C-alpha cells in the first residue's frame, strides 16, 4: 500500500489558505449582498465553504494522493452531498 506523507510546508500553506477563507467567510457574513441579488449571501458562503472543504478533503484526508478508488468514493460522496443540499434548498 502506498503511503504518501505531505511536506510540512504543504500543511502550512493549506492552513494559511483556510485562515484567509475564514476571514472571507466572516466578511461575507457581515456584508448585505442580498440587495444585489436575492440569495447572493448564501451563494458566496457556499462557494467559500466548498473551497474550504475541498482543501481539507484533498490535503488532510490524503485524497489528493489516493488511489483511483479513493477518488471515485470521494467524488460520489461530493455528488451525494450536492444532491442533499439541492433538495434541502428546494423546500
PDB file of N, CA and C in Angstrom:
ATOM      1  N   UNK A   1       0.840  -1.178   0.000  1.00  0.00           N
ATOM      2  CA  UNK A   1       0.000   0.000   0.000  1.00  0.00           C
ATOM      3  C   UNK A   1       0.884   1.238   0.000  1.00  0.00           C
ATOM      4  N   UNK A   2       0.557   2.164  -0.851  1.00  0.00           N
ATOM      5  CA  UNK A   2       1.299   3.414  -0.980  1.00  0.00           C
ATOM      6  C   UNK A   2       0.871   4.374   0.120  1.00  0.00           C
ATOM      7  N   UNK A   3       1.844   4.862   0.879  1.00  0.00           N
ATOM      8  CA  UNK A   3       1.541   5.769   1.978  1.00  0.00           C
ATOM      9  C   UNK A   3       2.341   7.045   1.765  1.00  0.00           C
ATOM     10  N   UNK A   4       1.680   8.091   1.281  1.00  0.00           N
ATOM     11  CA  UNK A   4       2.344   9.350   0.980  1.00  0.00           C
ATOM     12  C   UNK A   4       2.266  10.277   2.191  1.00  0.00           C
ATOM     13  N   UNK A   5       3.387  10.892   2.516  1.00  0.00           N
ATOM     14  CA  UNK A   5       3.437  11.864   3.603  1.00  0.00           C
ATOM     15  C   UNK A   5       3.717  13.228   2.989  1.00  0.00           C
ATOM     16  N   UNK A   6       2.848  14.177   3.266  1.00  0.00           N
ATOM     17  CA  UNK A   6       2.991  15.511   2.695  1.00  0.00           C
ATOM     18  C   UNK A   6       4.045  16.311   3.457  1.00  0.00           C
ATOM     19  N   UNK A   7       4.604  17.275   2.775  1.00  0.00           N
ATOM     20  CA  UNK A   7       5.578  18.184   3.388  1.00  0.00           C
ATOM     21  C   UNK A   7       4.877  19.081   4.406  1.00  0.00           C
ATOM     22  N   UNK A   8       5.613  19.510   5.402  1.00  0.00           N
ATOM     23  CA  UNK A   8       5.054  20.416   6.402  1.00  0.00           C
ATOM     24  C   UNK A   8       4.678  21.750   5.759  1.00  0.00           C
ATOM     25  N   UNK A   9       5.415  22.152   4.722  1.00  0.00           N
ATOM     26  CA  UNK A   9       5.095  23.407   4.036  1.00  0.00           C
ATOM     27  C   UNK A   9       3.724  23.334   3.365  1.00  0.00           C
ATOM     28  N   UNK A  10       3.355  22.155   2.883  1.00  0.00           N
ATOM     29  CA  UNK A  10       2.029  21.984   2.283  1.00  0.00           C
ATOM     30  C   UNK A  10       0.947  22.197   3.327  1.00  0.00           C
ATOM     31  N   UNK A  11       1.142  21.604   4.497  1.00  0.00           N
ATOM     32  CA  UNK A  11       0.168  21.779   5.571  1.00  0.00           C
ATOM     33  C   UNK A  11       0.084  23.238   6.018  1.00  0.00           C
ATOM     34  N   UNK A  12       1.213  23.913   6.069  1.00  0.00           N
ATOM     35  CA  UNK A  12       1.207  25.321   6.476  1.00  0.00           C
ATOM     36  C   UNK A  12       0.523  26.202   5.440  1.00  0.00           C
ATOM     37  N   UNK A  13       0.742  25.905   4.158  1.00  0.00           N
ATOM     38  CA  UNK A  13       0.074  26.683   3.107  1.00  0.00           C
ATOM     39  C   UNK A  13      -1.438  26.457   3.138  1.00  0.00           C
ATOM     40  N   UNK A  14      -1.854  25.227   3.354  1.00  0.00           N
ATOM     41  CA  UNK A  14      -3.287  24.938   3.437  1.00  0.00           C
ATOM     42  C   UNK A  14      -3.877  25.601   4.676  1.00  0.00           C
ATOM     43  N   UNK A  15      -3.150  25.572   5.781  1.00  0.00           N
ATOM     44  CA  UNK A  15      -3.614  26.245   6.993  1.00  0.00           C
ATOM     45  C   UNK A  15      -3.777  27.740   6.742  1.00  0.00           C
ATOM     46  N   UNK A  16      -2.801  28.354   6.081  1.00  0.00           N
ATOM     47  CA  UNK A  16      -2.891  29.782   5.770  1.00  0.00           C
ATOM     48  C   UNK A  16      -4.087  30.061   4.860  1.00  0.00           C
ATOM     49  N   UNK A  17      -4.290  29.208   3.867  1.00  0.00           N
ATOM     50  CA  UNK A  17      -5.432  29.384   2.967  1.00  0.00           C
ATOM     51  C   UNK A  17      -6.750  29.252   3.725  1.00  0.00           C
ATOM     52  N   UNK A  18      -6.822  28.301   4.644  1.00  0.00           N
ATOM     53  CA  UNK A  18      -8.040  28.134   5.437  1.00  0.00           C
ATOM     54  C   UNK A  18      -8.289  29.343   6.340  1.00  0.00           C
ATOM     55  N   UNK A  19      -7.232  29.940   6.867  1.00  0.00           N
ATOM     56  CA  UNK A  19      -7.397  31.131   7.698  1.00  0.00           C
ATOM     57  C   UNK A  19      -7.876  32.322   6.862  1.00  0.00           C
ATOM     58  N   UNK A  20      -7.330  32.459   5.654  1.00  0.00           N
ATOM     59  CA  UNK A  20      -7.783  33.529   4.753  1.00  0.00           C
ATOM     60  C   UNK A  20      -9.256  33.316   4.397  1.00  0.00           C
ATOM     61  N   UNK A  21      -9.619  32.079   4.111  1.00  0.00           N
ATOM     62  CA  UNK A  21     -11.013  31.782   3.781  1.00  0.00           C
ATOM     63  C   UNK A  21     -11.931  31.970   4.984  1.00  0.00           C
ATOM     64  N   UNK A  22     -11.412  31.748   6.193  1.00  0.00           N
ATOM     65  CA  UNK A  22     -12.189  32.012   7.397  1.00  0.00           C
ATOM     66  C   UNK A  22     -12.513  33.499   7.501  1.00  0.00           C
ATOM     67  N   UNK A  23     -11.526  34.340   7.248  1.00  0.00           N
ATOM     68  CA  UNK A  23     -11.749  35.787   7.261  1.00  0.00           C
ATOM     69  C   UNK A  23     -12.724  36.175   6.150  1.00  0.00           C
ATOM     70  N   UNK A  24     -12.581  35.555   4.975  1.00  0.00           N
ATOM     71  CA  UNK A  24     -13.501  35.832   3.868  1.00  0.00           C
ATOM     72  C   UNK A  24     -14.929  35.436   4.234  1.00  0.00           C
ATOM     73  N   UNK A  25     -15.080  34.338   4.946  1.00  0.00           N
ATOM     74  CA  UNK A  25     -16.408  33.909   5.390  1.00  0.00           C
ATOM     75  C   UNK A  25     -17.005  34.925   6.354  1.00  0.00           C
ATOM     76  N   UNK A  26     -16.195  35.408   7.277  1.00  0.00           N
ATOM     77  CA  UNK A  26     -16.666  36.404   8.238  1.00  0.00           C
ATOM     78  C   UNK A  26     -17.083  37.689   7.529  1.00  0.00           C
ATOM     79  N   UNK A  27     -16.233  38.164   6.620  1.00  0.00           N
ATOM     80  CA  UNK A  27     -16.538  39.398   5.889  1.00  0.00           C
ATOM     81  C   UNK A  27     -17.789  39.219   5.035  1.00  0.00           C
ATOM     82  N   UNK A  28     -17.899  38.081   4.366  1.00  0.00           N
ATOM     83  CA  UNK A  28     -19.083  37.826   3.539  1.00  0.00           C
ATOM     84  C   UNK A  28     -20.347  37.776   4.390  1.00  0.00           C
ATOM     85  N   UNK A  29     -20.220  37.294   5.612  1.00  0.00           N
ATOM     86  CA  UNK A  29     -21.370  37.254   6.504  1.00  0.00           C
ATOM     87  C   UNK A  29     -21.781  38.629   7.003  1.00  0.00           C
ATOM     88  N   UNK A  30     -20.829  39.536   7.097  1.00  0.00           N
ATOM     89  CA  UNK A  30     -21.130  40.887   7.566  1.00  0.00           C
ATOM     90  C   UNK A  30     -21.718  41.763   6.465  1.00  0.00           C
ATOM     91  N   UNK A  31     -21.445  41.434   5.215  1.00  0.00           N
ATOM     92  CA  UNK A  31     -21.964  42.221   4.098  1.00  0.00           C
ATOM     93  C   UNK A  31     -23.403  41.824   3.798  1.00  0.00           C
ATOM     94  N   UNK A  32     -24.178  42.796   3.347  1.00  0.00           N
ATOM     95  CA  UNK A  32     -25.546  42.509   2.916  1.00  0.00           C
ATOM     96  C   UNK A  32     -25.552  42.464   1.393  1.00  0.00           C
ATOM     97  N   UNK A  33     -25.347  41.276   0.859  1.00  0.00           N
ATOM     98  CA  UNK A  33     -25.275  41.111  -0.590  1.00  0.00           C
ATOM     99  C   UNK A  33     -26.626  40.783  -1.203  1.00  0.00           C
ATOM    100  N   UNK A  34     -27.632  40.550  -0.381  1.00  0.00           N
ATOM    101  CA  UNK A  34     -28.944  40.184  -0.914  1.00  0.00           C
ATOM    102  C   UNK A  34     -29.622  41.335  -1.643  1.00  0.00           C
ATOM    103  N   UNK A  35     -29.194  42.571  -1.398  1.00  0.00           N
ATOM    104  CA  UNK A  35     -29.792  43.680  -2.139  1.00  0.00           C
ATOM    105  C   UNK A  35     -29.280  43.722  -3.584  1.00  0.00           C
ATOM    106  N   UNK A  36     -28.156  43.088  -3.855  1.00  0.00           N
ATOM    107  CA  UNK A  36     -27.636  42.996  -5.224  1.00  0.00           C
ATOM    108  C   UNK A  36     -28.405  41.926  -5.991  1.00  0.00           C
ATOM    109  N   UNK A  37     -28.494  40.751  -5.405  1.00  0.00           N
ATOM    110  CA  UNK A  37     -29.251  39.648  -5.998  1.00  0.00           C
ATOM    111  C   UNK A  37     -29.779  38.785  -4.859  1.00  0.00           C
ATOM    112  N   UNK A  38     -30.986  38.318  -5.016  1.00  0.00           N
ATOM    113  CA  UNK A  38     -31.606  37.503  -3.975  1.00  0.00           C
ATOM    114  C   UNK A  38     -30.830  36.198  -3.801  1.00  0.00           C
ATOM    115  N   UNK A  39     -30.405  35.915  -2.579  1.00  0.00           N
ATOM    116  CA  UNK A  39     -29.674  34.686  -2.288  1.00  0.00           C
ATOM    117  C   UNK A  39     -28.180  34.769  -2.524  1.00  0.00           C
ATOM    118  N   UNK A  40     -27.651  35.949  -2.768  1.00  0.00           N
ATOM    119  CA  UNK A  40     -26.219  36.091  -3.046  1.00  0.00           C
ATOM    120  C   UNK A  40     -25.373  35.799  -1.807  1.00  0.00           C
ATOM    121  N   UNK A  41     -25.868  36.169  -0.631  1.00  0.00           N
ATOM    122  CA  UNK A  41     -25.125  35.850   0.598  1.00  0.00           C
ATOM    123  C   UNK A  41     -24.931  34.346   0.742  1.00  0.00           C
ATOM    124  N   UNK A  42     -25.986  33.590   0.519  1.00  0.00           N
ATOM    125  CA  UNK A  42     -25.911  32.133   0.614  1.00  0.00           C
ATOM    126  C   UNK A  42     -24.969  31.566  -0.440  1.00  0.00           C
ATOM    127  N   UNK A  43     -25.043  32.096  -1.642  1.00  0.00           N
ATOM    128  CA  UNK A  43     -24.187  31.611  -2.727  1.00  0.00           C
ATOM    129  C   UNK A  43     -22.716  31.831  -2.410  1.00  0.00           C
ATOM    130  N   UNK A  44     -22.372  33.023  -1.947  1.00  0.00           N
ATOM    131  CA  UNK A  44     -20.978  33.329  -1.608  1.00  0.00           C
ATOM    132  C   UNK A  44     -20.508  32.449  -0.451  1.00  0.00           C
ATOM    133  N   UNK A  45     -21.347  32.298   0.563  1.00  0.00           N
ATOM    134  CA  UNK A  45     -20.979  31.463   1.712  1.00  0.00           C
ATOM    135  C   UNK A  45     -20.774  30.008   1.296  1.00  0.00           C
ATOM    136  N   UNK A  46     -21.618  29.499   0.426  1.00  0.00           N
ATOM    137  CA  UNK A  46     -21.488  28.110  -0.021  1.00  0.00           C
ATOM    138  C   UNK A  46     -20.243  27.909  -0.881  1.00  0.00           C
ATOM    139  N   UNK A  47     -19.911  28.871  -1.717  1.00  0.00           N
ATOM    140  CA  UNK A  47     -18.700  28.767  -2.538  1.00  0.00           C
ATOM    141  C   UNK A  47     -17.466  28.714  -1.645  1.00  0.00           C
ATOM    142  N   UNK A  48     -17.412  29.595  -0.657  1.00  0.00           N
ATOM    143  CA  UNK A  48     -16.277  29.597   0.266  1.00  0.00           C
ATOM    144  C   UNK A  48     -16.225  28.283   1.043  1.00  0.00           C
ATOM    145  N   UNK A  49     -17.369  27.787   1.479  1.00  0.00           N
ATOM    146  CA  UNK A  49     -17.413  26.534   2.240  1.00  0.00           C
ATOM    147  C   UNK A  49     -16.953  25.346   1.398  1.00  0.00           C
ATOM    148  N   UNK A  50     -17.327  25.316   0.131  1.00  0.00           N
ATOM    149  CA  UNK A  50     -16.906  24.219  -0.749  1.00  0.00           C
ATOM    150  C   UNK A  50     -15.401  24.262  -0.970  1.00  0.00           C
ATOM    151  N   UNK A  51     -14.843  25.450  -1.113  1.00  0.00           N
ATOM    152  CA  UNK A  51     -13.390  25.574  -1.281  1.00  0.00           C
ATOM    153  C   UNK A  51     -12.670  25.077  -0.025  1.00  0.00           C
ATOM    154  N   UNK A  52     -13.158  25.496   1.146  1.00  0.00           N
ATOM    155  CA  UNK A  52     -12.534  25.042   2.393  1.00  0.00           C
ATOM    156  C   UNK A  52     -12.649  23.533   2.558  1.00  0.00           C
ATOM    157  N   UNK A  53     -13.807  22.992   2.283  1.00  0.00           N
ATOM    158  CA  UNK A  53     -13.996  21.543   2.411  1.00  0.00           C
ATOM    159  C   UNK A  53     -13.120  20.788   1.418  1.00  0.00           C
ATOM    160  N   UNK A  54     -12.973  21.313   0.219  1.00  0.00           N
ATOM    161  CA  UNK A  54     -12.127  20.660  -0.782  1.00  0.00           C
ATOM    162  C   UNK A  54     -10.671  20.624  -0.341  1.00  0.00           C
ATOM    163  N   UNK A  55     -10.199  21.700   0.254  1.00  0.00           N
ATOM    164  CA  UNK A  55      -8.828  21.721   0.766  1.00  0.00           C
ATOM    165  C   UNK A  55      -8.635  20.685   1.865  1.00  0.00           C
ATOM    166  N   UNK A  56      -9.581  20.616   2.778  1.00  0.00           N
ATOM    167  CA  UNK A  56      -9.469  19.657   3.880  1.00  0.00           C
ATOM    168  C   UNK A  56      -9.491  18.225   3.358  1.00  0.00           C
ATOM    169  N   UNK A  57     -10.412  17.936   2.456  1.00  0.00           N
ATOM    170  CA  UNK A  57     -10.520  16.575   1.922  1.00  0.00           C
ATOM    171  C   UNK A  57      -9.277  16.211   1.120  1.00  0.00           C
ATOM    172  N   UNK A  58      -8.826  17.107   0.265  1.00  0.00           N
ATOM    173  CA  UNK A  58      -7.692  16.792  -0.611  1.00  0.00           C
ATOM    174  C   UNK A  58      -6.391  16.626   0.156  1.00  0.00           C
ATOM    175  N   UNK A  59      -6.117  17.506   1.100  1.00  0.00           N
ATOM    176  CA  UNK A  59      -4.812  17.503   1.759  1.00  0.00           C
ATOM    177  C   UNK A  59      -4.837  16.721   3.070  1.00  0.00           C
ATOM    178  N   UNK A  60      -5.716  17.092   3.991  1.00  0.00           N
ATOM    179  CA  UNK A  60      -5.686  16.482   5.319  1.00  0.00           C
ATOM    180  C   UNK A  60      -6.235  15.060   5.336  1.00  0.00           C
ATOM    181  N   UNK A  61      -7.140  14.742   4.404  1.00  0.00           N
ATOM    182  CA  UNK A  61      -7.662  13.376   4.331  1.00  0.00           C
ATOM    183  C   UNK A  61      -6.921  12.557   3.276  1.00  0.00           C
ATOM    184  N   UNK A  62      -5.890  13.140   2.676  1.00  0.00           N
ATOM    185  CA  UNK A  62      -4.982  12.468   1.742  1.00  0.00           C
ATOM    186  C   UNK A  62      -5.676  11.907   0.501  1.00  0.00           C
ATOM    187  N   UNK A  63      -6.750  12.537   0.073  1.00  0.00           N
ATOM    188  CA  UNK A  63      -7.424  12.094  -1.147  1.00  0.00           C
ATOM    189  C   UNK A  63      -6.601  12.478  -2.370  1.00  0.00           C
ATOM    190  N   UNK A  64      -5.892  13.578  -2.278  1.00  0.00           N
ATOM    191  CA  UNK A  64      -5.088  14.048  -3.411  1.00  0.00           C
ATOM    192  C   UNK A  64      -4.102  12.987  -3.887  1.00  0.00           C
ATOM    193  N   UNK A  65      -3.513  12.261  -2.985  1.00  0.00           N
ATOM    194  CA  UNK A  65      -2.530  11.239  -3.334  1.00  0.00           C
ATOM    195  C   UNK A  65      -3.107   9.830  -3.239  1.00  0.00           C
ATOM    196  N   UNK A  66      -4.419   9.727  -3.181  1.00  0.00           N
ATOM    197  CA  UNK A  66      -5.057   8.426  -3.042  1.00  0.00           C
ATOM    198  C   UNK A  66      -5.185   7.695  -4.370  1.00  0.00           C
ATOM    199  N   UNK A  67      -5.634   6.473  -4.272  1.00  0.00           N
ATOM    200  CA  UNK A  67      -5.821   5.644  -5.463  1.00  0.00           C
ATOM    201  C   UNK A  67      -7.071   6.093  -6.221  1.00  0.00           C
ATOM    202  N   UNK A  68      -7.267   5.492  -7.368  1.00  0.00           N
ATOM    203  CA  UNK A  68      -8.435   5.820  -8.183  1.00  0.00           C
ATOM    204  C   UNK A  68      -9.730   5.487  -7.431  1.00  0.00           C
ATOM    205  N   UNK A  69      -9.724   4.405  -6.669  1.00  0.00           N
ATOM    206  CA  UNK A  69     -10.908   4.022  -5.901  1.00  0.00           C
ATOM    207  C   UNK A  69     -11.247   5.078  -4.844  1.00  0.00           C
ATOM    208  N   UNK A  70     -10.232   5.629  -4.212  1.00  0.00           N
ATOM    209  CA  UNK A  70     -10.449   6.696  -3.229  1.00  0.00           C
ATOM    210  C   UNK A  70     -11.090   7.899  -3.912  1.00  0.00           C
ATOM    211  N   UNK A  71     -10.587   8.268  -5.084  1.00  0.00           N
ATOM    212  CA  UNK A  71     -11.142   9.390  -5.839  1.00  0.00           C
ATOM    213  C   UNK A  71     -12.597   9.134  -6.218  1.00  0.00           C
ATOM    214  N   UNK A  72     -12.909   7.917  -6.633  1.00  0.00           N
ATOM    215  CA  UNK A  72     -14.285   7.585  -7.017  1.00  0.00           C
ATOM    216  C   UNK A  72     -15.227   7.747  -5.830  1.00  0.00           C
ATOM    217  N   UNK A  73     -14.834   7.225  -4.675  1.00  0.00           N
ATOM    218  CA  UNK A  73     -15.693   7.336  -3.500  1.00  0.00           C
ATOM    219  C   UNK A  73     -15.795   8.782  -3.011  1.00  0.00           C
ATOM    220  N   UNK A  74     -14.719   9.532  -3.068  1.00  0.00           N
ATOM    221  CA  UNK A  74     -14.766  10.936  -2.653  1.00  0.00           C
ATOM    222  C   UNK A  74     -15.662  11.743  -3.587  1.00  0.00           C
ATOM    223  N   UNK A  75     -15.570  11.481  -4.876  1.00  0.00           N
ATOM    224  CA  UNK A  75     -16.413  12.177  -5.849  1.00  0.00           C
ATOM    225  C   UNK A  75     -17.877  11.797  -5.663  1.00  0.00           C
ATOM    226  N   UNK A  76     -18.141  10.519  -5.448  1.00  0.00           N
ATOM    227  CA  UNK A  76     -19.521  10.077  -5.218  1.00  0.00           C
ATOM    228  C   UNK A  76     -20.098  10.723  -3.961  1.00  0.00           C
ATOM    229  N   UNK A  77     -19.293  10.821  -2.913  1.00  0.00           N
ATOM    230  CA  UNK A  77     -19.757  11.460  -1.677  1.00  0.00           C
ATOM    231  C   UNK A  77     -20.051  12.936  -1.907  1.00  0.00           C
ATOM    232  N   UNK A  78     -19.215  13.600  -2.704  1.00  0.00           N
ATOM    233  CA  UNK A  78     -19.437  15.013  -3.011  1.00  0.00           C
ATOM    234  C   UNK A  78     -20.743  15.197  -3.781  1.00  0.00           C
ATOM    235  N   UNK A  79     -20.977  14.363  -4.793  1.00  0.00           N
ATOM    236  CA  UNK A  79     -22.215  14.484  -5.560  1.00  0.00           C
ATOM    237  C   UNK A  79     -23.440  14.169  -4.695  1.00  0.00           C
ATOM    238  N   UNK A  80     -23.329  13.204  -3.805  1.00  0.00           N
ATOM    239  CA  UNK A  80     -24.430  12.906  -2.900  1.00  0.00           C
ATOM    240  C   UNK A  80     -24.703  14.103  -1.989  1.00  0.00           C
ATOM    241  N   UNK A  81     -23.661  14.750  -1.503  1.00  0.00           N
ATOM    242  CA  UNK A  81     -23.834  15.945  -0.681  1.00  0.00           C
ATOM    243  C   UNK A  81     -24.526  17.053  -1.470  1.00  0.00           C
ATOM    244  N   UNK A  82     -24.131  17.236  -2.727  1.00  0.00           N
ATOM    245  CA  UNK A  82     -24.768  18.261  -3.561  1.00  0.00           C
ATOM    246  C   UNK A  82     -26.253  17.951  -3.767  1.00  0.00           C
ATOM    247  N   UNK A  83     -26.584  16.691  -3.974  1.00  0.00           N
ATOM    248  CA  UNK A  83     -27.994  16.308  -4.118  1.00  0.00           C
ATOM    249  C   UNK A  83     -28.764  16.654  -2.849  1.00  0.00           C
ATOM    250  N   UNK A  84     -28.194  16.351  -1.695  1.00  0.00           N
ATOM    251  CA  UNK A  84     -28.868  16.643  -0.429  1.00  0.00           C
ATOM    252  C   UNK A  84     -29.045  18.149  -0.223  1.00  0.00           C
ATOM    253  N   UNK A  85     -28.036  18.927  -0.572  1.00  0.00           N
ATOM    254  CA  UNK A  85     -28.137  20.384  -0.423  1.00  0.00           C
ATOM    255  C   UNK A  85     -29.186  20.945  -1.365  1.00  0.00           C
ATOM    256  N   UNK A  86     -29.180  20.497  -2.610  1.00  0.00           N
ATOM    257  CA  UNK A  86     -30.153  20.997  -3.585  1.00  0.00           C
ATOM    258  C   UNK A  86     -31.573  20.627  -3.168  1.00  0.00           C
ATOM    259  N   UNK A  87     -31.769  19.406  -2.697  1.00  0.00           N
ATOM    260  CA  UNK A  87     -33.103  19.010  -2.246  1.00  0.00           C
ATOM    261  C   UNK A  87     -33.545  19.814  -1.026  1.00  0.00           C
ATOM    262  N   UNK A  88     -32.608  20.158  -0.158  1.00  0.00           N
ATOM    263  CA  UNK A  88     -32.940  20.977   1.005  1.00  0.00           C
ATOM    264  C   UNK A  88     -33.313  22.393   0.587  1.00  0.00           C
ATOM    265  N   UNK A  89     -32.589  22.948  -0.368  1.00  0.00           N
ATOM    266  CA  UNK A  89     -32.859  24.319  -0.800  1.00  0.00           C
ATOM    267  C   UNK A  89     -34.169  24.444  -1.567  1.00  0.00           C
ATOM    268  N   UNK A  90     -34.653  23.366  -2.162  1.00  0.00           N
ATOM    269  CA  UNK A  90     -35.924  23.445  -2.883  1.00  0.00           C
ATOM    270  C   UNK A  90     -37.122  23.449  -1.944  1.00  0.00           C
ATOM    271  N   UNK A  91     -36.909  23.111  -0.704  1.00  0.00           N
ATOM    272  CA  UNK A  91     -38.007  23.056   0.264  1.00  0.00           C
ATOM    273  C   UNK A  91     -38.441  24.437   0.695  1.00  0.00           C
TER     274      UNK A  91
END
